[in-house]
Coordinates of C-alpha atoms and ligand atoms in Angstrom, one line a residue:
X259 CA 0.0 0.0 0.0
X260 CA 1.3 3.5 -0.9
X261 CA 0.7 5.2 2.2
X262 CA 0.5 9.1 2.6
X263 CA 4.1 10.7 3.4
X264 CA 4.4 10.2 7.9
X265 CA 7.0 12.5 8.3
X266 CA 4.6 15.6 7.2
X267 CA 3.8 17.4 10.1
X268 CA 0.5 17.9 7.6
X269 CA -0.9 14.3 9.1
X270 CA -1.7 13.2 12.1
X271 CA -1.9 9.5 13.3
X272 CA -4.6 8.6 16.0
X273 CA -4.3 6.2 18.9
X274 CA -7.3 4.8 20.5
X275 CA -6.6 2.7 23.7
X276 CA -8.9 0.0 25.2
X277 CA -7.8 -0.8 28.3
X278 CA -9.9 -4.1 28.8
X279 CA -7.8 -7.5 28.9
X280 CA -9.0 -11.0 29.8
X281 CA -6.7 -11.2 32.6
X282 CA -3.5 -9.0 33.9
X283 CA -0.6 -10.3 33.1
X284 CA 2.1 -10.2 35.8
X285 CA 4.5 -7.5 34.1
X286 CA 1.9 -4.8 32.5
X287 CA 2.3 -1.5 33.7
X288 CA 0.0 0.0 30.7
X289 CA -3.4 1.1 31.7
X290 CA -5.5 -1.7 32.1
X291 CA -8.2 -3.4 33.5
X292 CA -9.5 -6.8 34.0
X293 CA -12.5 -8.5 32.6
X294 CA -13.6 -11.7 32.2
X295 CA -16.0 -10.5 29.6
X296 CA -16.9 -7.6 28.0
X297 CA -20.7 -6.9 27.8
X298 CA -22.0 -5.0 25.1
X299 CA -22.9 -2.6 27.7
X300 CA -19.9 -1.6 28.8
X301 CA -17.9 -1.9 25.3
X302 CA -21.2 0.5 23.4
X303 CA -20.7 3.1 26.6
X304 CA -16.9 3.2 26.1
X305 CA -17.0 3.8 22.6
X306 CA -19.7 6.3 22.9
X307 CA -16.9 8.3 25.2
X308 CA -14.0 7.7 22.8
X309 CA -16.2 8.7 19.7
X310 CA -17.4 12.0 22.0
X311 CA -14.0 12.1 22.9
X312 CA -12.9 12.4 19.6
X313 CA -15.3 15.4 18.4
X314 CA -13.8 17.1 21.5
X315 CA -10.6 16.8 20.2
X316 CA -10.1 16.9 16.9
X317 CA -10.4 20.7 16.3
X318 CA -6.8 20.7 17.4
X319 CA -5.7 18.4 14.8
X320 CA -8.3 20.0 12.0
X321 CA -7.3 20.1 8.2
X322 CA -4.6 17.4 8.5
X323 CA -4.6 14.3 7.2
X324 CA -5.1 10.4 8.6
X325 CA -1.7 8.9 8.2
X326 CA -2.9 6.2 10.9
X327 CA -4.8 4.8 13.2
X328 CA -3.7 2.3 16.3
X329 CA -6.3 0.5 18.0
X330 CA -4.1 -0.6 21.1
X331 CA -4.8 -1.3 24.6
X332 CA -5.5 -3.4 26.6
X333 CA -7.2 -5.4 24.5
X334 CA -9.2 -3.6 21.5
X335 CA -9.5 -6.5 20.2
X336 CA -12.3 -8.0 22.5
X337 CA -14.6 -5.5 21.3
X338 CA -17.0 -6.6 18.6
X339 CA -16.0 -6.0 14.8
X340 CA -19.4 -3.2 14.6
X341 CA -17.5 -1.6 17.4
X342 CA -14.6 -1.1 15.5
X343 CA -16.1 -0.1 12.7
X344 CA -17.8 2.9 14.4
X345 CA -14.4 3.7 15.6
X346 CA -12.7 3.5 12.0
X347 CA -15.7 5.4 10.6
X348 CA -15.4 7.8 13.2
X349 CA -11.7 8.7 12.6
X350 CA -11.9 8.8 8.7
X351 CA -14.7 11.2 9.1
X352 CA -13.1 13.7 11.5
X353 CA -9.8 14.4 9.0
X354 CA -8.9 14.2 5.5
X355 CA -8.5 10.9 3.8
X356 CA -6.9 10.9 0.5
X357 CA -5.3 7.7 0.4
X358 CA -5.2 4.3 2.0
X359 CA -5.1 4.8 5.9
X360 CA -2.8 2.2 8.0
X361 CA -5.5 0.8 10.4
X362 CA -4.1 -1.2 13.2
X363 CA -5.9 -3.5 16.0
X364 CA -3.8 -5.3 18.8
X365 CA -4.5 -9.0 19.0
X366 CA -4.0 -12.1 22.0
X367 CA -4.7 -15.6 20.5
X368 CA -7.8 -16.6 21.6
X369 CA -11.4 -18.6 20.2
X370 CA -13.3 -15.5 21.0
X371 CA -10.7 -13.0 18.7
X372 CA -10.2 -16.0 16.2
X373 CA -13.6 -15.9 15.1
X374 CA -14.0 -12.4 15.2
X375 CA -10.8 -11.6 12.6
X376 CA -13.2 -11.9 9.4
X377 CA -15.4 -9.1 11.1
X378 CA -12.0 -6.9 11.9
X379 CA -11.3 -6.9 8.6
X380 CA -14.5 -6.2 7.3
X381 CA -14.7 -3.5 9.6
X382 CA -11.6 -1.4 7.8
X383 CA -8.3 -3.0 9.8
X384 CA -5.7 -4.1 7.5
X385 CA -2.7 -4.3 10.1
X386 CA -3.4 -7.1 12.3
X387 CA -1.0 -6.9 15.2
X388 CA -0.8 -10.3 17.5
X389 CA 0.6 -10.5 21.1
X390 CA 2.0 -14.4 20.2
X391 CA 4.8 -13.9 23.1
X392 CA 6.1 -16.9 22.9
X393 CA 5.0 -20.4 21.1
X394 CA 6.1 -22.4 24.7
X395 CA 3.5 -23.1 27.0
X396 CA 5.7 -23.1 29.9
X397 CA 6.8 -19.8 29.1
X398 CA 3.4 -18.2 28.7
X399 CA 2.0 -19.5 31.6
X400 CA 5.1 -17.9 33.6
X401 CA 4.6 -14.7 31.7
X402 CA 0.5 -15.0 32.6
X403 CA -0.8 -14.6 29.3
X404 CA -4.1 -16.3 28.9
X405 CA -3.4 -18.0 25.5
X406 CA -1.0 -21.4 24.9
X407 CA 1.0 -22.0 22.5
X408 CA -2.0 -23.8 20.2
X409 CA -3.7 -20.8 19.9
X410 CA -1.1 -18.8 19.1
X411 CA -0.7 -20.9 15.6
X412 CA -4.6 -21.3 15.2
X413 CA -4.9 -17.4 15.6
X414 CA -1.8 -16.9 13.6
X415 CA -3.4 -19.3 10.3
X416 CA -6.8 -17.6 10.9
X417 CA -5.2 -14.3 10.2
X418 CA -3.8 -15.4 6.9
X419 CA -7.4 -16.9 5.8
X420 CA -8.9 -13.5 7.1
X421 CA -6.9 -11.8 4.6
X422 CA -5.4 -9.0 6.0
X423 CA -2.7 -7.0 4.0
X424 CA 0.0 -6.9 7.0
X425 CA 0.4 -9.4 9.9
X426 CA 2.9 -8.1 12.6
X427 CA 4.0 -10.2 15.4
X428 CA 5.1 -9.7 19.3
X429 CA 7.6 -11.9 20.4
X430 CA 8.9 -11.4 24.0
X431 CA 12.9 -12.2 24.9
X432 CA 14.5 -12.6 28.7
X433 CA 11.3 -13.6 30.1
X434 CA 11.5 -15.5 33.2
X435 CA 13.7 -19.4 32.6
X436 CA 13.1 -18.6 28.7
X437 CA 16.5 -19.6 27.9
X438 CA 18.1 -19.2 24.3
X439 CA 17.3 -22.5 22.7
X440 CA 13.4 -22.1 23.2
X441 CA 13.7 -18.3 22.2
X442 CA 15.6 -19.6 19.1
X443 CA 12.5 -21.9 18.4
X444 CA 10.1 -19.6 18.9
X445 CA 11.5 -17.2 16.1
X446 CA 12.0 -20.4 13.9
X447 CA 8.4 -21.4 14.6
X448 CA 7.4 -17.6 13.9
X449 CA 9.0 -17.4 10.8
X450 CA 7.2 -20.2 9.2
X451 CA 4.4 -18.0 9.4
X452 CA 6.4 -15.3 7.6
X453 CA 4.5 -12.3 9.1
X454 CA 5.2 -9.3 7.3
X455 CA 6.6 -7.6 11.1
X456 CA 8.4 -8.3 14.2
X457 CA 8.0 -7.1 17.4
X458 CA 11.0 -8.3 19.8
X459 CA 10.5 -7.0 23.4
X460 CA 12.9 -7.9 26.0
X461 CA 10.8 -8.2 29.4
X462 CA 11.5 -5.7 31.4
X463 CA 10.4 -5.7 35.0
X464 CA 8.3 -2.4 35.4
X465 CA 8.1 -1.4 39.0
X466 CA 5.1 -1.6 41.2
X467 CA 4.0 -4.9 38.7
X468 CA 3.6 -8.1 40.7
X469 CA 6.8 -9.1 38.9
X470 CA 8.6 -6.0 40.4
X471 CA 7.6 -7.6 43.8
X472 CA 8.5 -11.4 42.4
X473 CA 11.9 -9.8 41.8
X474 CA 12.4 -8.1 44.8
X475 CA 12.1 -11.1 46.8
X476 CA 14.2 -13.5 44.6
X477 CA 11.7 -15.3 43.1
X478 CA 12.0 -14.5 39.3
X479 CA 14.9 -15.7 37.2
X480 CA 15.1 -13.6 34.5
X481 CA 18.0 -13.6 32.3
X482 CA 20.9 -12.3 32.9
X483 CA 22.7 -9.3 30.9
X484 CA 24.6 -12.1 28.5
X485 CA 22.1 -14.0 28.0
X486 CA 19.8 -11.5 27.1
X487 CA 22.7 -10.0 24.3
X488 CA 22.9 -13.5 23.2
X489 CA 19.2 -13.5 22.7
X490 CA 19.1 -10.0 21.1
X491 CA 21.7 -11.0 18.8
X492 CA 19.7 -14.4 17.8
X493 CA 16.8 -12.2 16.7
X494 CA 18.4 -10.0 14.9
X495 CA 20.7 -12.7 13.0
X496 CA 17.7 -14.8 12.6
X497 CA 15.8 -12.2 11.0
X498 CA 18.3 -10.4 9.0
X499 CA 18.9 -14.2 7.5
X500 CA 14.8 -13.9 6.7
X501 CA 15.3 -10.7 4.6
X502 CA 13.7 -8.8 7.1
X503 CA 14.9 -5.1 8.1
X504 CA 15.9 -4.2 11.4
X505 CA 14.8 -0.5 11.3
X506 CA 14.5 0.4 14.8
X507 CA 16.0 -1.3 18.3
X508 CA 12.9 -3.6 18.6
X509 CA 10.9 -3.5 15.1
X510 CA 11.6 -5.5 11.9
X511 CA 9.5 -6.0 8.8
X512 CA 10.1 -6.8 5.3
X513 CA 11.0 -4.3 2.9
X514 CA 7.7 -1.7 2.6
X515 CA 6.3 -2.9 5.9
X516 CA 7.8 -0.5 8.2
X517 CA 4.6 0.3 10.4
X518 CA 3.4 3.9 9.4
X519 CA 2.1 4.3 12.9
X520 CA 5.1 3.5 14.9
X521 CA 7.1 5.9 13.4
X522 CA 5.4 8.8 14.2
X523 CA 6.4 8.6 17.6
X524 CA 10.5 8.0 16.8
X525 CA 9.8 11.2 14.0
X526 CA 8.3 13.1 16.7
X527 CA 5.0 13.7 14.2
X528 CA 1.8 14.5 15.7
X529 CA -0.8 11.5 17.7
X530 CA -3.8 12.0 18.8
X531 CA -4.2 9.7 21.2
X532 CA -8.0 8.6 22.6
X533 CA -8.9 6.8 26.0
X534 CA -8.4 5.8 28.9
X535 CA -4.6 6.7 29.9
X536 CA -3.8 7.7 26.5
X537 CA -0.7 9.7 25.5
X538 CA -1.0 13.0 22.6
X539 CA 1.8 14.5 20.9
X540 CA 1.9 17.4 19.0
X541 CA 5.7 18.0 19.2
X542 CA 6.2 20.3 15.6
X543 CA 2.4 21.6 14.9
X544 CA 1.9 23.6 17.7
X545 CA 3.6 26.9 17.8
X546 CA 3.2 30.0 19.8
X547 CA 3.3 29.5 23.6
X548 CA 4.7 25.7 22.8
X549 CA 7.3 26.3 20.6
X550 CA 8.8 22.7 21.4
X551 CA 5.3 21.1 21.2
X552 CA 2.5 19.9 23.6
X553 CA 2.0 16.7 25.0
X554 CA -1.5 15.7 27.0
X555 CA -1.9 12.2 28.8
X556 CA -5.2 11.2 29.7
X557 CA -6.9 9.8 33.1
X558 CA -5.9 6.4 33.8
X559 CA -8.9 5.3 35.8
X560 CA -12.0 4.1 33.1
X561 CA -14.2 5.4 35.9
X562 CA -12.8 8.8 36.0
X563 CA -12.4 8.7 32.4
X564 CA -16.4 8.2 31.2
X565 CA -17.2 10.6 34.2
X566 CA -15.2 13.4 32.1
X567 CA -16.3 12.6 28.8
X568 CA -20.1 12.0 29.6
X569 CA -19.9 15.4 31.0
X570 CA -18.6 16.8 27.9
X571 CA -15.7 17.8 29.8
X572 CA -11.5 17.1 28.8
X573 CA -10.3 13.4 30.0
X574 CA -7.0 14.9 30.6
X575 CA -5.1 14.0 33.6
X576 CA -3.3 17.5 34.0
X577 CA -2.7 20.7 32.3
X578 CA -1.0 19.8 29.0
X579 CA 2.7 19.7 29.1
X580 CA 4.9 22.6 27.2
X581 CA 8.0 21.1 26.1
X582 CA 11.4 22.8 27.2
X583 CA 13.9 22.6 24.5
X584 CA 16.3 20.4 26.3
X585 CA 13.4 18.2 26.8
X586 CA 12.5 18.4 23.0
X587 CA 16.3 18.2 21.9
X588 CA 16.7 14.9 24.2
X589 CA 13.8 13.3 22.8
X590 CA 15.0 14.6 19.2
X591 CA 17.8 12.9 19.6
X592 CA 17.2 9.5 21.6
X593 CA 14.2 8.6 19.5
X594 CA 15.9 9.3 16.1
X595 CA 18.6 7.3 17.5
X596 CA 16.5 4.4 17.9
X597 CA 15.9 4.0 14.1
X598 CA 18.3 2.7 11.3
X599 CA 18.2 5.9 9.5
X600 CA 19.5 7.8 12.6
X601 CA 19.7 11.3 13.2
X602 CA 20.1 13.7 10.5
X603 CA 22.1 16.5 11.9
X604 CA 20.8 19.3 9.2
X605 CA 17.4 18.6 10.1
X606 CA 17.9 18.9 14.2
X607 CA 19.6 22.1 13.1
X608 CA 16.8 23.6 11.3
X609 CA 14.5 22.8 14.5
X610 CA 17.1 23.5 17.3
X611 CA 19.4 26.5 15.8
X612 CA 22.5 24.0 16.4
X613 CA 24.0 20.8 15.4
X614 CA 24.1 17.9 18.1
X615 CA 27.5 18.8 18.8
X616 CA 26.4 22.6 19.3
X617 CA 24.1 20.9 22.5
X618 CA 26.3 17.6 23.8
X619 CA 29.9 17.8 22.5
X620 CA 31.9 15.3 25.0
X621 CA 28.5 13.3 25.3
X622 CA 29.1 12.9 21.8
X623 CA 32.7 12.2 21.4
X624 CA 32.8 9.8 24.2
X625 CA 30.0 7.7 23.1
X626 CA 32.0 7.8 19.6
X627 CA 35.2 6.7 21.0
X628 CA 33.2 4.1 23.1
X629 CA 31.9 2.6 19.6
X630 CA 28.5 3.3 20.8
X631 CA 27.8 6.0 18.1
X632 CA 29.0 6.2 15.0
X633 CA 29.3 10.0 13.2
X634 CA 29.2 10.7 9.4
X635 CA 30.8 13.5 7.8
X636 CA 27.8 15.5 8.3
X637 CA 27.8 15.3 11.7
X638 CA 24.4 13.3 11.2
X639 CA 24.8 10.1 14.2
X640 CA 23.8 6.1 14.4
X641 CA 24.0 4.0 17.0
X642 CA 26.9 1.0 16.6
X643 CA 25.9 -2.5 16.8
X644 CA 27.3 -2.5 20.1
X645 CA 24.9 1.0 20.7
X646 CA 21.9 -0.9 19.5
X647 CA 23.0 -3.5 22.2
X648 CA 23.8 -0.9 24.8
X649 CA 21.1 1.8 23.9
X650 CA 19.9 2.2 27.8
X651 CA 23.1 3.9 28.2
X652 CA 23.4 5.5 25.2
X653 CA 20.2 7.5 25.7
X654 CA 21.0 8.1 29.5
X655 CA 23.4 10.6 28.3
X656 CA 21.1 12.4 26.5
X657 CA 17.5 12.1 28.9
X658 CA 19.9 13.3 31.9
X659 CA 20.3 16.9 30.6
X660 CA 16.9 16.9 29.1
X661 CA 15.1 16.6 33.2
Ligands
LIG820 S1 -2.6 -8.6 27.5 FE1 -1.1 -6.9 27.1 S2 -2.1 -5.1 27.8 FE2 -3.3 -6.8 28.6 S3 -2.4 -7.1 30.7 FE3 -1.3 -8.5 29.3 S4 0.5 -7.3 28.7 FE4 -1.0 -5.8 29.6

C-alpha cells in the first residue's frame, strides 16, 4: 500500500486505547483493567466516550490528514467488529482521507478474537498486530498470558485466511527461565508463518508490577545481561537471515512494511491519542506558547475517564505539558537514535538552531570513542551495533540533561 508521506507534520496519526484484557498479566504496567467478559454494555458506553472524545478533540488536529490509526490497549480486540467499525468510521470522518489509511488492531490468540478476525477486517483493519509472546507453554503460563502455544498458531493461520494485507508479530525475549534454545524456536516457529513484522521485546520488569515484587524477593529468574545480548543477537541474526529489516532497536518488517504508525512517535510527528490513559503529541504543529510542542496524557482510571467525557468535559489528567527545548532536543535525539536511518544533523539544526555537537559535545565524542555511536561527515549520528545493544546507556546521556 502507498501510504500518505508520515513525516509531514501535515498528518496526524490517532491512537485509541482499550484498556480491557482478559486477565493481567504479571509484568503490564500499561493502563489496564480486567475483565472476564466484555458486555455489550460496557464496550457501546466506552465507545460512545472515545467517539465524544474524539469530536472534543479533533479541532486541534483540524485540516490534516489520517496517516494512521492504532487501535491498542488493553485489549481492542475484545470488542465486537461493529465496534470497531464505528471507531474506524469515526476517525476517517473527523480528518482528510486521501489515500489508504494504516489501520491497526492489537490482538491475543484466543477462540473469541479468532472468530471475530473476518469481522475486523470487514470493519476497515488491514494491520493485524498479535501479542504471540512466545510459542512455549511453559513460558506463557510464567509470563501469565491467557493464550497457549495452540492458539497462538490457530490465531496466527486464521489471520492469513482473514486476509489482512499486514500481519505483525510480538515476540517477547529474557522472560523468566526462557532460555536461548526455546527463544531460538520460537523465532524459527514464527518465521514459518512469515508475518510481514516483528515485534522483539525484552521483558523488562516495570516497577510496582507483581513481577517487580516477584523480583524483589528473589523469586523470578530472569535472564541475565549475556544472555539476554545473546538473545538480542539471535533475533536479529535470525531475522536479518529472513530478509527482514531491522529498522528500529525492537521492530523488523520486510521491505515496505515498516509500520506507518510507529514511526510517528520516533519522527516526533503528531498522535492524537484517545482513551483511557492515552498519550498526545503534537511536538512540531503547535507553535506560539509551545514552541517545542504539547504533549497531554489522559486519566488512567475508566471510571474517571467516562465521568469526564459523559460530562462533555476534557479526560486529561493534568494541564498539557509545554515542552522545554532540552526536553524536546533529548527526545529529538534518543528517538531518532532508535531508528536505522539515525539522526540527521541538518534537520535537528533547522529545529534546534545548532547541530548535536552545538548541544552535547563530550557526550558525543565519548560515546563515539566508546563505539557506541558512530558519526558521518555531516555530523548526522547512528548508533553501533554495540549502541543498538547498549542503547539504555546510550540515551541516558542524552535524557539526563533533558530533566
Ligand atoms: S494482554 Fe497486554 S495489555 Fe493486557 S495485561 Fe497483558 S501485557 Fe498488559
Amino acid at each position: 500500500m502507498d501510504y500518505p508521506d508520515g513525516v509531514s507534520a501535515a498528518t496526524v496519526g490517532v491512537y485509541v486505547h482499550v484498556p480491557f484484557c482478559e486477565r493481567v498479566c504479571p509484568y503490564c504496567d500499561f493502563a489496564v483493567v480486567g475483565v472476564r467478559t466484555l458486555t455489550a454494555e460496557v464496550e457501546r458506553r466506552y465507545v460512545d466516550a472515545l467517539l465524544r472524545e474524539l469530536e472534543l478533540r479533533r479541532p486541534a488536529f483540524a485540516g490534516r490528514e489520517l496517516a494512521s490509526l492504532y487501535l491498542g490497549g488493553g485489549t481492542p480486540s475484545l470488542c465486537r467488529p461493529e465496534s470497531l467499525a464505528r471507531i474506524v468510521r469515526a476517525a476517517r470522518a473527523a480528518f482528510e482521507v486521501r489515500g489508504p489509511v494504516e489501520v491497526t488492531l492489537e490482538a491475543n490468540p484466543s477462540t473469541l478474537e479468532r472468530e471475530r478476525l473476518p469481522g475486523f477486517r470487514d470493519a476497515g483493519v488491514n494491520r493485524l498486530s498479535l501479542g504471540i509472546q512466545s510459542f512455549d507453554d511453559a513460558t506463557l503460563k510464567r509470563l501469565g498470558r491467557a493464550h497457549r502455544g495452540d492458539e497462538a498458531r490457530l490465531t496466527l493461520q486464521a489471520a492469513r485466511t482473514a486476509g489482512f494485507e499486514a500481519l505483525s508479530c510480538d515476540l517477547i525475549f529474557a522472560a523468566p527461565d526462557q532460555g536461548l534454545p526455546q527463544l531460538e524456536a520460537d523465532i524459527d516457529e514464527l518465521l514459518a508463518f512469515a508475518p510481514e513484522h516483528v515485534s522483539a521485546y525484552e521483558l523488562n520488569v516495570e516497577p510496582g508490577t507483581p513481577f517487580a515484587t516477584a523480583a524483589e524477593r528473589g523469586q523470578l529468574a530472569c535472564a541475565g545481561e549475556d544472555e539476554a545480548l545473546a538473545m538480542w543477537d539471535a533475533i536479529e541474526s535470525r531475522l536479518e537471515a529472513a530478509a527482514y529489516v531491522h529498522y528500529e532497536l525492537s521492530a523488523y518488517a520486510r521491505p515496505g512494511f515498516e509500520a506507518v504508525h510507529n514511526q510517528r512517535y520516533w519522527r516526533r510527528q503528531p498522535v492524537l491519542g484517545l482513551g483511557v490513559g492515552a498519550f498526545s503529541t503534537d511536538p512540531r504543529g503547535s507553535r506560539g506558547d509551545a514552541p517545542f510542542g504539547l504533549r497531554r496524557s489522559n486519566l488512567r482510571s475508566p471510571d474517571a475517564y467516562l465521568a469526564r467525557i459523559e460530562a462533555g468535559e476534557s479526560a486529561e489528567s493534568e494541564p498539557a505539558e509545554a515542552l522545554s527545548p532540552e526536553t524536546a532536543r533529548a527526545e529529538a535525539m534518543f528517538l531518532s537514535l532508535r531508528t536505522r536511518s539515525g539522526l540527521d544533523a541538518a534537520a535537528f539544526e533547522r529545529e534546534f538552531g545548532r547541530p548535536p555537537r552545538g548541544f552535547y559535545p563530550d557526550e558525543i565524542t565519548t560515546l563515539v570513542a566508546q563505539a557506541l555511536l558512530a558519526e558521518d561527515s555531516a555530523g548526522g549520528l547512528r548508533l553501533t551495533r554495540r549502541g543498538q545493544r547498549l542503547s539504555d546507556t546510550v540515551f541516558a546521556n542524552f535524557v539526563e540533561l533533558g530533566d
